[in-house]
Amino acid sequence: MRHSKTYNYISEYGQIILGIILASIGLKAFLLPNGFLDGGVTGMALLVRTQIDISLSILLIIFSIPFLILGYYTVSKRIVIKSIISILGLALFIHFENFGTITDDKLLISIFGGLFLGAGIGISIRNGSVLDGSEILGVYLNDKFGFSIGQVILLFNIILFSITAWVISTEVALYSILTYIVTAKVTDLTIEGFEDFIGVTIVSKKYIEIKLAIMKELGAGLTTYKGSKGFGSQGKQEDFDIIHTIINRIDIKKMHRIIDNIDENAFIVEFDVNNVKGGVLRHYLDKKKNKILPKL
């Protein structure tokens, strides 16, 4: 157990260090030398850096302090402590790194700057740390006023890029928006993974046939749990199994065809799945051997 905890501890902070390195490459090798911005606190620091001759490292720390204070009252202390370490680490890396300009192509700067920065932020978040405090602001306002985190971050960045267009130029603002979009998408992919899973719940009188067809034809593991339907305590009730499975989104059309061939009136609920661990998930069934997989 002690070995496992030590391994997890080393793994977490090792990945956070990797995230810091990737983020600092995105900033120092691409965005900063070419005057491009990102969203969030990093974008604020970059914007101020274009107007005032102050080290970006110092600006990152200064602008992060209010968000870390908010985080103390919003998220766990462990996340705040790891975020403080991460932000200080990023500031030190940026201060001591000295990358040469890799490209002068503005499109490549936006794309690859956002790619490295997004990967760094995503890896850090996966390991319980925050490199950009705007997410903490979103969590705080969500708890206080019910605003969605996405809406808060979007409004924050609309204001930031509007100021950028006014203070610097519209062109820089547009390229910075592109950088932000790439950063956000890569962050999401890093956190959620590249595979796109979807959960499916199926309610049908022909649950036995559907269950067997899903396992044999689609090769997916599944879970069943008991349900009942009727007209209340005085009406007729009927017991049946509810089917629950998780598949790759690419297989959803095939699943619909399988279900429609058995019961076109089946009730189907689909929902996004960000992360799956354990159980029978990946393909699925060895059709040559005609093996039926165990339940999830």
mmCIF file with all atom_site columns, N, CA, C and O in Angstrom, residues 55-73:
data_model
loop_
_atom_site.group_PDB
_atom_site.id
_atom_site.type_symbol
_atom_site.label_atom_id
_atom_site.label_alt_id
_atom_site.label_comp_id
_atom_site.label_asym_id
_atom_site.label_entity_id
_atom_site.label_seq_id
_atom_site.pdbx_PDB_ins_code
_atom_site.Cartn_x
_atom_site.Cartn_y
_atom_site.Cartn_z
_atom_site.occupancy
_atom_site.B_iso_or_equiv
_atom_site.pdbx_formal_charge
_atom_site.auth_seq_id
_atom_site.auth_comp_id
_atom_site.auth_asym_id
_atom_site.auth_atom_id
_atom_site.pdbx_PDB_model_num
ATOM 1  N N  . SER A 1 55 ? 8.253   41.289 -16.166 1.00 0.00 ? 55 SER A N  1
ATOM 2  C CA . SER A 1 55 ? 8.431   39.868 -16.464 1.00 0.00 ? 55 SER A CA 1
ATOM 3  C C  . SER A 1 55 ? 7.090   39.143 -16.477 1.00 0.00 ? 55 SER A C  1
ATOM 4  O O  . SER A 1 55 ? 6.238   39.344 -15.594 1.00 0.00 ? 55 SER A O  1
ATOM 5  N N  . LEU A 1 56 ? 6.894   38.301 -17.487 1.00 0.00 ? 56 LEU A N  1
ATOM 6  C CA . LEU A 1 56 ? 5.665   37.519 -17.572 1.00 0.00 ? 56 LEU A CA 1
ATOM 7  C C  . LEU A 1 56 ? 5.509   36.605 -16.356 1.00 0.00 ? 56 LEU A C  1
ATOM 8  O O  . LEU A 1 56 ? 4.388   36.383 -15.880 1.00 0.00 ? 56 LEU A O  1
ATOM 9  N N  . SER A 1 57 ? 6.590   36.106 -15.833 1.00 0.00 ? 57 SER A N  1
ATOM 10 C CA . SER A 1 57 ? 6.540   35.232 -14.654 1.00 0.00 ? 57 SER A CA 1
ATOM 11 C C  . SER A 1 57 ? 5.918   35.953 -13.469 1.00 0.00 ? 57 SER A C  1
ATOM 12 O O  . SER A 1 57 ? 5.063   35.401 -12.754 1.00 0.00 ? 57 SER A O  1
ATOM 13 N N  . ILE A 1 58 ? 6.331   37.177 -13.243 1.00 0.00 ? 58 ILE A N  1
ATOM 14 C CA . ILE A 1 58 ? 5.790   37.967 -12.132 1.00 0.00 ? 58 ILE A CA 1
ATOM 15 C C  . ILE A 1 58 ? 4.309   38.259 -12.358 1.00 0.00 ? 58 ILE A C  1
ATOM 16 O O  . ILE A 1 58 ? 3.489   38.159 -11.431 1.00 0.00 ? 58 ILE A O  1
ATOM 17 N N  . LEU A 1 59 ? 3.952   38.594 -13.594 1.00 0.00 ? 59 LEU A N  1
ATOM 18 C CA . LEU A 1 59 ? 2.550   38.892 -13.904 1.00 0.00 ? 59 LEU A CA 1
ATOM 19 C C  . LEU A 1 59 ? 1.657   37.672 -13.694 1.00 0.00 ? 59 LEU A C  1
ATOM 20 O O  . LEU A 1 59 ? 0.542   37.791 -13.179 1.00 0.00 ? 59 LEU A O  1
ATOM 21 N N  . LEU A 1 60 ? 2.140   36.497 -14.089 1.00 0.00 ? 60 LEU A N  1
ATOM 22 C CA . LEU A 1 60 ? 1.365   35.267 -13.888 1.00 0.00 ? 60 LEU A CA 1
ATOM 23 C C  . LEU A 1 60 ? 1.074   35.036 -12.410 1.00 0.00 ? 60 LEU A C  1
ATOM 24 O O  . LEU A 1 60 ? -0.052  34.683 -12.026 1.00 0.00 ? 60 LEU A O  1
ATOM 25 N N  . ILE A 1 61 ? 2.082   35.248 -11.577 1.00 0.00 ? 61 ILE A N  1
ATOM 26 C CA . ILE A 1 61 ? 1.901   35.038 -10.133 1.00 0.00 ? 61 ILE A CA 1
ATOM 27 C C  . ILE A 1 61 ? 0.937   36.069 -9.566  1.00 0.00 ? 61 ILE A C  1
ATOM 28 O O  . ILE A 1 61 ? 0.011   35.732 -8.804  1.00 0.00 ? 61 ILE A O  1
ATOM 29 N N  . ILE A 1 62 ? 1.100   37.341 -9.942  1.00 0.00 ? 62 ILE A N  1
ATOM 30 C CA . ILE A 1 62 ? 0.243   38.408 -9.417  1.00 0.00 ? 62 ILE A CA 1
ATOM 31 C C  . ILE A 1 62 ? -1.218  38.187 -9.796  1.00 0.00 ? 62 ILE A C  1
ATOM 32 O O  . ILE A 1 62 ? -2.125  38.273 -8.948  1.00 0.00 ? 62 ILE A O  1
ATOM 33 N N  . PHE A 1 63 ? -1.462  37.876 -11.076 1.00 0.00 ? 63 PHE A N  1
ATOM 34 C CA . PHE A 1 63 ? -2.845  37.697 -11.527 1.00 0.00 ? 63 PHE A CA 1
ATOM 35 C C  . PHE A 1 63 ? -3.470  36.401 -11.011 1.00 0.00 ? 63 PHE A C  1
ATOM 36 O O  . PHE A 1 63 ? -4.695  36.284 -10.961 1.00 0.00 ? 63 PHE A O  1
ATOM 37 N N  . SER A 1 64 ? -2.644  35.452 -10.644 1.00 0.00 ? 64 SER A N  1
ATOM 38 C CA . SER A 1 64 ? -3.174  34.183 -10.149 1.00 0.00 ? 64 SER A CA 1
ATOM 39 C C  . SER A 1 64 ? -3.598  34.253 -8.683  1.00 0.00 ? 64 SER A C  1
ATOM 40 O O  . SER A 1 64 ? -4.445  33.467 -8.238  1.00 0.00 ? 64 SER A O  1
ATOM 41 N N  . ILE A 1 65 ? -3.018  35.189 -7.920  1.00 0.00 ? 65 ILE A N  1
ATOM 42 C CA . ILE A 1 65 ? -3.281  35.256 -6.482  1.00 0.00 ? 65 ILE A CA 1
ATOM 43 C C  . ILE A 1 65 ? -4.774  35.403 -6.153  1.00 0.00 ? 65 ILE A C  1
ATOM 44 O O  . ILE A 1 65 ? -5.304  34.652 -5.319  1.00 0.00 ? 65 ILE A O  1
ATOM 45 N N  . PRO A 1 66 ? -5.515  36.353 -6.785  1.00 0.00 ? 66 PRO A N  1
ATOM 46 C CA . PRO A 1 66 ? -6.946  36.468 -6.448  1.00 0.00 ? 66 PRO A CA 1
ATOM 47 C C  . PRO A 1 66 ? -7.727  35.186 -6.734  1.00 0.00 ? 66 PRO A C  1
ATOM 48 O O  . PRO A 1 66 ? -8.641  34.826 -5.967  1.00 0.00 ? 66 PRO A O  1
ATOM 49 N N  . PHE A 1 67 ? -7.387  34.489 -7.810  1.00 0.00 ? 67 PHE A N  1
ATOM 50 C CA . PHE A 1 67 ? -8.110  33.270 -8.168  1.00 0.00 ? 67 PHE A CA 1
ATOM 51 C C  . PHE A 1 67 ? -7.768  32.128 -7.198  1.00 0.00 ? 67 PHE A C  1
ATOM 52 O O  . PHE A 1 67 ? -8.625  31.299 -6.882  1.00 0.00 ? 67 PHE A O  1
ATOM 53 N N  . LEU A 1 68 ? -6.530  32.096 -6.725  1.00 0.00 ? 68 LEU A N  1
ATOM 54 C CA . LEU A 1 68 ? -6.157  31.085 -5.744  1.00 0.00 ? 68 LEU A CA 1
ATOM 55 C C  . LEU A 1 68 ? -6.852  31.332 -4.408  1.00 0.00 ? 68 LEU A C  1
ATOM 56 O O  . LEU A 1 68 ? -7.217  30.381 -3.703  1.00 0.00 ? 68 LEU A O  1
ATOM 57 N N  . ILE A 1 69 ? -7.041  32.601 -4.065  1.00 0.00 ? 69 ILE A N  1
ATOM 58 C CA . ILE A 1 69 ? -7.802  32.928 -2.842  1.00 0.00 ? 69 ILE A CA 1
ATOM 59 C C  . ILE A 1 69 ? -9.245  32.458 -2.991  1.00 0.00 ? 69 ILE A C  1
ATOM 60 O O  . ILE A 1 69 ? -9.826  31.877 -2.059  1.00 0.00 ? 69 ILE A O  1
ATOM 61 N N  . LEU A 1 70 ? -9.834  32.699 -4.165  1.00 0.00 ? 70 LEU A N  1
ATOM 62 C CA . LEU A 1 70 ? -11.183 32.181 -4.431  1.00 0.00 ? 70 LEU A CA 1
ATOM 63 C C  . LEU A 1 70 ? -11.200 30.652 -4.335  1.00 0.00 ? 70 LEU A C  1
ATOM 64 O O  . LEU A 1 70 ? -12.139 30.061 -3.804  1.00 0.00 ? 70 LEU A O  1
ATOM 65 N N  . GLY A 1 71 ? -10.152 30.031 -4.862  1.00 0.00 ? 71 GLY A N  1
ATOM 66 C CA . GLY A 1 71 ? -10.072 28.578 -4.830  1.00 0.00 ? 71 GLY A CA 1
ATOM 67 C C  . GLY A 1 71 ? -10.045 28.021 -3.421  1.00 0.00 ? 71 GLY A C  1
ATOM 68 O O  . GLY A 1 71 ? -10.553 26.920 -3.165  1.00 0.00 ? 71 GLY A O  1
ATOM 69 N N  . TYR A 1 72 ? -9.481  28.786 -2.493  1.00 0.00 ? 72 TYR A N  1
ATOM 70 C CA . TYR A 1 72 ? -9.434  28.346 -1.094  1.00 0.00 ? 72 TYR A CA 1
ATOM 71 C C  . TYR A 1 72 ? -10.837 28.134 -0.528  1.00 0.00 ? 72 TYR A C  1
ATOM 72 O O  . TYR A 1 72 ? -11.057 27.258 0.311   1.00 0.00 ? 72 TYR A O  1
ATOM 73 N N  . TYR A 1 73 ? -11.796 28.948 -0.998  1.00 0.00 ? 73 TYR A N  1
ATOM 74 C CA . TYR A 1 73 ? -13.171 28.845 -0.514  1.00 0.00 ? 73 TYR A CA 1
ATOM 75 C C  . TYR A 1 73 ? -14.062 28.027 -1.442  1.00 0.00 ? 73 TYR A C  1
ATOM 76 O O  . TYR A 1 73 ? -15.235 27.813 -1.131  1.00 0.00 ? 73 TYR A O  1
#
